[in-house]
Amino acid sequence: MKDTLKPDKITDYFKIEWCALLFTSLSGLIYNLGLMVVTIYEGKLAQSLFDIYEGSKAFKDMIVVAGVYLFIIIIVQTARYIKRFYVRRFANNTNRRMKQVLYRSLVHKSKKELEQESVGSVITKAISDVDDCVEGMRKFTTEVFDTGVAVLGYIGMMFYYDWKIALLCLIFPPMSYVIAEKMKVLVQRMGAKYKESAARLSSTTLDRMANSMTYRVYGCEKARNEAYEDSLLDYEKAAVRSQILGNALQPIYHVISMVSVLFILVLGGKNVTEHIWDIGIFTAYISCFGKLSVRASKSAKLFNAVHKAQVSWKRIYPLMKNVQREAESSCDTGEILIVEKLGMESVFKGLSFEAKPGQIIGITGPVASGKTVLGKVFLQEEPYLGRIIYGGKDFSSQGNVSYLGHSLELFSDTIENNILLGDEGDAWEYLRAVELDKEVAAMPEQLHTKIGTGGRLLSGGQKQRLALARALAHPRGILILDDPFSALDKDTEWKVYQNLRAYTQNSIVFLISHRLYVFPELDQVIWMENGVAEAADHGKWMEKSALYRELYKVQNQEVRNHE
């Protein structure tokens, strides 16, 4: 995508596709001007047939007219094909660009921002709203020629043949425009309700899929099925109301536009009987008006499509922003981290320390002391007091932090792809680092084993280690591990910890855990208790904090008892 694109400006999507629109314009002009010539020759064919009937012309004369008519039809249909091809290319490219912008915008949002909106609404915006918006742009582009140019041409022809009848005929077609414009507010309102209903249905469907077992176990299936049926019924009603306004009004627009044909039948017939017109002109005039009324009714439908697109554009507009690409973000390693008087209101305060590359720092404390929240501060997901300086600059998490939380984000893909994420490398190296290589080697497809949605085909410990292998394969300056060893036995935990040391010589690792087995080996320990966080080494905390000392002794005793 070109860097000059401003994704929140509709006109920029037209500008960037100028080449496709140029071909659309040229072919559109040829197509619509050709249709007017076709109308003239339809009249000539009718006149030739009448002349043959009267005996003033021979059949061969009609063959010549028919040959020219067929040649013009071929040119018109060729131009129509070219126009449709390029207008579709414009629409496809615009759809792709919009979805790329929206996708990058969603990816760069914080988890808290994403959680404020339902998944169903996000999916609807990412797919349906973009599709509807682009469809409105496509129809607008098409109708500029199929309606704008054509209508002007047909009106010109009608005035050329008889301006008085033309004025009378133009009374009713504009009424369809006026009615469509009056329906604007209602169309937009129904379109917005339809989008909201679609978003709710998507959310309900995802909920049914994700929690189906829970509903079944606790006997809630009947109630949830009824709730789902309510969502379906609401969606059906909203869709019907929206589609009625978009499609069912089209015949009404057409009927209104066609009322004026009565003037042609009466006054045009009079012109024929008075020999002002011949049969060819009368036929061409009716054909011309018929096509004009069709275009007029379609333009009314275009208004509805544009109004629908406006609803979709308003929904996605906040997300249509240029954001920095992942590849352009900083991934600095080997820098010093300085934390000065770090705190969060009502959670903790007073944390100051300095960390160097290669250090592993433990974070622990009683339940609900703020351990996980401290880890998320480095993701810039939580507001904080104090300063964080990394590499001599105020800290920004963009590309500098790798985070493994309680909810492991694994893809429904192969083990190899979950580790390398499409990069080149040896996935086995990282599997060995997390003590998962032997288990993967025992799987039928080994690295190419697909793990299912969220890694559902793996055990809890395997998920943790696979996510850690991915973090090691893509080193960042700061690695935050939130309880990464909770599903591992003591021996595996110790081996993974030693390998972690070797693989993170250029990174600073924060190990959030309530298991203190490896804490004596850590460079620093951040103890959080009673709203205060402080950094020291394991030995100092054994002397200073009775609760820390008690937790460590109890856990060590439990380990010895299990041995």
mmCIF file of N, CA and C in Angstrom, residues 170-226:
data_model
loop_
_atom_site.group_PDB
_atom_site.id
_atom_site.type_symbol
_atom_site.label_atom_id
_atom_site.label_comp_id
_atom_site.label_asym_id
_atom_site.label_seq_id
_atom_site.Cartn_x
_atom_site.Cartn_y
_atom_site.Cartn_z
ATOM 1 N N LEU A 170 -40.529 14.220 -17.840
ATOM 2 C CA LEU A 170 -39.563 14.391 -16.748
ATOM 3 C C LEU A 170 -40.222 14.833 -15.438
ATOM 4 N N ILE A 171 -41.563 14.824 -15.405
ATOM 5 C CA ILE A 171 -42.248 15.191 -14.164
ATOM 6 C C ILE A 171 -42.110 14.089 -13.114
ATOM 7 N N PHE A 172 -42.303 12.825 -13.520
ATOM 8 C CA PHE A 172 -42.395 11.743 -12.543
ATOM 9 C C PHE A 172 -41.052 11.114 -12.133
ATOM 10 N N PRO A 173 -40.104 10.878 -13.058
ATOM 11 C CA PRO A 173 -38.852 10.249 -12.613
ATOM 12 C C PRO A 173 -38.152 10.947 -11.446
ATOM 13 N N PRO A 174 -38.111 12.305 -11.407
ATOM 14 C CA PRO A 174 -37.443 12.933 -10.249
ATOM 15 C C PRO A 174 -38.112 12.616 -8.914
ATOM 16 N N MET A 175 -39.425 12.225 -8.994
ATOM 17 C CA MET A 175 -40.110 11.897 -7.745
ATOM 18 C C MET A 175 -39.451 10.720 -7.030
ATOM 19 N N SER A 176 -38.906 9.767 -7.822
ATOM 20 C CA SER A 176 -38.239 8.611 -7.201
ATOM 21 C C SER A 176 -36.982 9.053 -6.472
ATOM 22 N N TYR A 177 -36.301 10.074 -7.022
ATOM 23 C CA TYR A 177 -35.131 10.634 -6.346
ATOM 24 C C TYR A 177 -35.544 11.253 -5.001
ATOM 25 N N VAL A 178 -36.629 12.038 -5.056
ATOM 26 C CA VAL A 178 -37.087 12.745 -3.853
ATOM 27 C C VAL A 178 -37.498 11.750 -2.770
ATOM 28 N N ILE A 179 -38.244 10.711 -3.181
ATOM 29 C CA ILE A 179 -38.683 9.709 -2.208
ATOM 30 C C ILE A 179 -37.482 9.005 -1.584
ATOM 31 N N ALA A 180 -36.505 8.642 -2.425
ATOM 32 C CA ALA A 180 -35.300 7.973 -1.919
ATOM 33 C C ALA A 180 -34.555 8.862 -0.920
ATOM 34 N N GLU A 181 -34.484 10.160 -1.228
ATOM 35 C CA GLU A 181 -33.801 11.088 -0.328
ATOM 36 C C GLU A 181 -34.567 11.224 0.989
ATOM 37 N N LYS A 182 -35.909 11.243 0.903
ATOM 38 C CA LYS A 182 -36.724 11.336 2.112
ATOM 39 C C LYS A 182 -36.576 10.095 2.988
ATOM 40 N N MET A 183 -36.254 8.963 2.353
ATOM 41 C CA MET A 183 -36.091 7.702 3.088
ATOM 42 C C MET A 183 -34.721 7.590 3.739
ATOM 43 N N LYS A 184 -33.853 8.581 3.512
ATOM 44 C CA LYS A 184 -32.457 8.509 3.959
ATOM 45 C C LYS A 184 -32.329 8.208 5.449
ATOM 46 N N VAL A 185 -33.023 8.995 6.269
ATOM 47 C CA VAL A 185 -32.902 8.831 7.722
ATOM 48 C C VAL A 185 -33.375 7.450 8.150
ATOM 49 N N LEU A 186 -34.502 7.001 7.590
ATOM 50 C CA LEU A 186 -35.044 5.697 7.949
ATOM 51 C C LEU A 186 -34.124 4.569 7.497
ATOM 52 N N VAL A 187 -33.560 4.700 6.287
ATOM 53 C CA VAL A 187 -32.631 3.689 5.774
ATOM 54 C C VAL A 187 -31.403 3.582 6.673
ATOM 55 N N GLN A 188 -30.849 4.715 7.060
ATOM 56 C CA GLN A 188 -29.675 4.710 7.922
ATOM 57 C C GLN A 188 -29.990 4.130 9.299
ATOM 58 N N ARG A 189 -31.161 4.474 9.823
ATOM 59 C CA ARG A 189 -31.544 3.963 11.145
ATOM 60 C C ARG A 189 -31.719 2.450 11.117
ATOM 61 N N MET A 190 -32.413 1.947 10.098
ATOM 62 C CA MET A 190 -32.611 0.504 9.987
ATOM 63 C C MET A 190 -31.290 -0.229 9.726
ATOM 64 N N GLY A 191 -30.408 0.427 8.937
ATOM 65 C CA GLY A 191 -29.093 -0.166 8.680
ATOM 66 C C GLY A 191 -28.264 -0.269 9.945
ATOM 67 N N ALA A 192 -28.313 0.760 10.777
ATOM 68 C CA ALA A 192 -27.560 0.738 12.038
ATOM 69 C C ALA A 192 -28.091 -0.346 12.966
ATOM 70 N N LYS A 193 -29.419 -0.480 13.037
ATOM 71 C CA LYS A 193 -30.005 -1.525 13.892
ATOM 72 C C LYS A 193 -29.635 -2.923 13.388
ATOM 73 N N TYR A 194 -29.594 -3.063 12.069
ATOM 74 C CA TYR A 194 -29.206 -4.358 11.487
ATOM 75 C C TYR A 194 -27.770 -4.717 11.859
ATOM 76 N N LYS A 195 -26.862 -3.727 11.790
ATOM 77 C CA LYS A 195 -25.463 -3.977 12.147
ATOM 78 C C LYS A 195 -25.333 -4.352 13.624
ATOM 79 N N GLU A 196 -26.067 -3.653 14.463
ATOM 80 C CA GLU A 196 -26.026 -3.957 15.893
ATOM 81 C C GLU A 196 -26.549 -5.358 16.170
ATOM 82 N N SER A 197 -27.628 -5.722 15.501
ATOM 83 C CA SER A 197 -28.196 -7.058 15.676
ATOM 84 C C SER A 197 -27.234 -8.131 15.170
ATOM 85 N N ALA A 198 -26.572 -7.870 14.033
ATOM 86 C CA ALA A 198 -25.589 -8.820 13.493
ATOM 87 C C ALA A 198 -24.426 -9.005 14.462
ATOM 88 N N ALA A 199 -23.993 -7.911 15.090
ATOM 89 C CA ALA A 199 -22.895 -7.989 16.061
ATOM 90 C C ALA A 199 -23.312 -8.816 17.272
ATOM 91 N N ARG A 200 -24.548 -8.609 17.761
ATOM 92 C CA ARG A 200 -25.033 -9.389 18.916
ATOM 93 C C ARG A 200 -25.129 -10.869 18.568
ATOM 94 N N LEU A 201 -25.605 -11.173 17.359
ATOM 95 C CA LEU A 201 -25.717 -12.575 16.956
ATOM 96 C C LEU A 201 -24.340 -13.225 16.870
ATOM 97 N N SER A 202 -23.347 -12.504 16.329
ATOM 98 C CA SER A 202 -21.980 -13.032 16.251
ATOM 99 C C SER A 202 -21.438 -13.317 17.651
ATOM 100 N N SER A 203 -21.673 -12.397 18.580
ATOM 101 C CA SER A 203 -21.192 -12.577 19.957
ATOM 102 C C SER A 203 -21.867 -13.775 20.609
ATOM 103 N N THR A 204 -23.175 -13.904 20.403
ATOM 104 C CA THR A 204 -23.920 -15.024 20.984
ATOM 105 C C THR A 204 -23.446 -16.348 20.400
ATOM 106 N N THR A 205 -23.176 -16.371 19.094
ATOM 107 C CA THR A 205 -22.687 -17.595 18.446
ATOM 108 C C THR A 205 -21.327 -18.003 18.999
ATOM 109 N N LEU A 206 -20.429 -17.044 19.137
ATOM 110 C CA LEU A 206 -19.107 -17.335 19.700
ATOM 111 C C LEU A 206 -19.214 -17.825 21.134
ATOM 112 N N ASP A 207 -20.133 -17.222 21.897
ATOM 113 C CA ASP A 207 -20.337 -17.658 23.279
ATOM 114 C C ASP A 207 -20.838 -19.095 23.331
ATOM 115 N N ARG A 208 -21.752 -19.446 22.454
ATOM 116 C CA ARG A 208 -22.285 -20.825 22.416
ATOM 117 C C ARG A 208 -21.179 -21.818 22.086
ATOM 118 N N MET A 209 -20.297 -21.448 21.172
ATOM 119 C CA MET A 209 -19.203 -22.342 20.788
ATOM 120 C C MET A 209 -18.184 -22.491 21.919
ATOM 121 N N ALA A 210 -17.834 -21.369 22.533
ATOM 122 C CA ALA A 210 -16.767 -21.389 23.541
ATOM 123 C C ALA A 210 -17.202 -22.043 24.841
ATOM 124 N N ASN A 211 -18.495 -21.921 25.187
ATOM 125 C CA ASN A 211 -18.956 -22.406 26.496
ATOM 126 C C ASN A 211 -19.983 -23.529 26.383
ATOM 127 N N SER A 212 -19.985 -24.227 25.265
ATOM 128 C CA SER A 212 -20.994 -25.271 25.051
ATOM 129 C C SER A 212 -20.925 -26.363 26.117
ATOM 130 N N MET A 213 -19.720 -26.769 26.483
ATOM 131 C CA MET A 213 -19.569 -27.817 27.482
ATOM 132 C C MET A 213 -20.094 -27.367 28.839
ATOM 133 N N THR A 214 -19.821 -26.140 29.210
ATOM 134 C CA THR A 214 -20.290 -25.620 30.497
ATOM 135 C C THR A 214 -21.807 -25.606 30.545
ATOM 136 N N TYR A 215 -22.445 -25.150 29.471
ATOM 137 C CA TYR A 215 -23.904 -25.120 29.432
ATOM 138 C C TYR A 215 -24.476 -26.540 29.539
ATOM 139 N N ARG A 216 -23.796 -27.473 28.890
ATOM 140 C CA ARG A 216 -24.277 -28.854 28.900
ATOM 141 C C ARG A 216 -24.143 -29.472 30.286
ATOM 142 N N VAL A 217 -22.995 -29.268 30.918
ATOM 143 C CA VAL A 217 -22.724 -29.865 32.235
ATOM 144 C C VAL A 217 -23.685 -29.346 33.293
ATOM 145 N N TYR A 218 -23.971 -28.032 33.237
ATOM 146 C CA TYR A 218 -24.815 -27.434 34.263
ATOM 147 C C TYR A 218 -26.282 -27.332 33.853
ATOM 148 N N GLY A 219 -26.641 -28.008 32.775
ATOM 149 C CA GLY A 219 -28.038 -28.070 32.375
ATOM 150 C C GLY A 219 -28.628 -26.752 31.915
ATOM 151 N N CYS A 220 -27.814 -25.904 31.303
ATOM 152 C CA CYS A 220 -28.285 -24.581 30.860
ATOM 153 C C CYS A 220 -28.574 -24.543 29.372
ATOM 154 N N GLU A 221 -28.496 -25.690 28.700
ATOM 155 C CA GLU A 221 -28.631 -25.683 27.249
ATOM 156 C C GLU A 221 -29.978 -25.142 26.781
ATOM 157 N N LYS A 222 -31.046 -25.512 27.476
ATOM 158 C CA LYS A 222 -32.377 -25.078 27.059
ATOM 159 C C LYS A 222 -32.486 -23.559 27.133
ATOM 160 N N ALA A 223 -32.029 -23.001 28.258
ATOM 161 C CA ALA A 223 -32.105 -21.548 28.424
ATOM 162 C C ALA A 223 -31.237 -20.834 27.405
ATOM 163 N N ARG A 224 -30.044 -21.380 27.155
ATOM 164 C CA ARG A 224 -29.147 -20.729 26.192
ATOM 165 C C ARG A 224 -29.673 -20.867 24.767
ATOM 166 N N ASN A 225 -30.326 -22.015 24.473
ATOM 167 C CA ASN A 225 -30.930 -22.179 23.148
ATOM 168 C C ASN A 225 -32.048 -21.160 22.930
ATOM 169 N N GLU A 226 -32.829 -20.926 23.985
ATOM 170 C CA GLU A 226 -33.902 -19.940 23.882
ATOM 171 C C GLU A 226 -33.325 -18.545 23.673
#
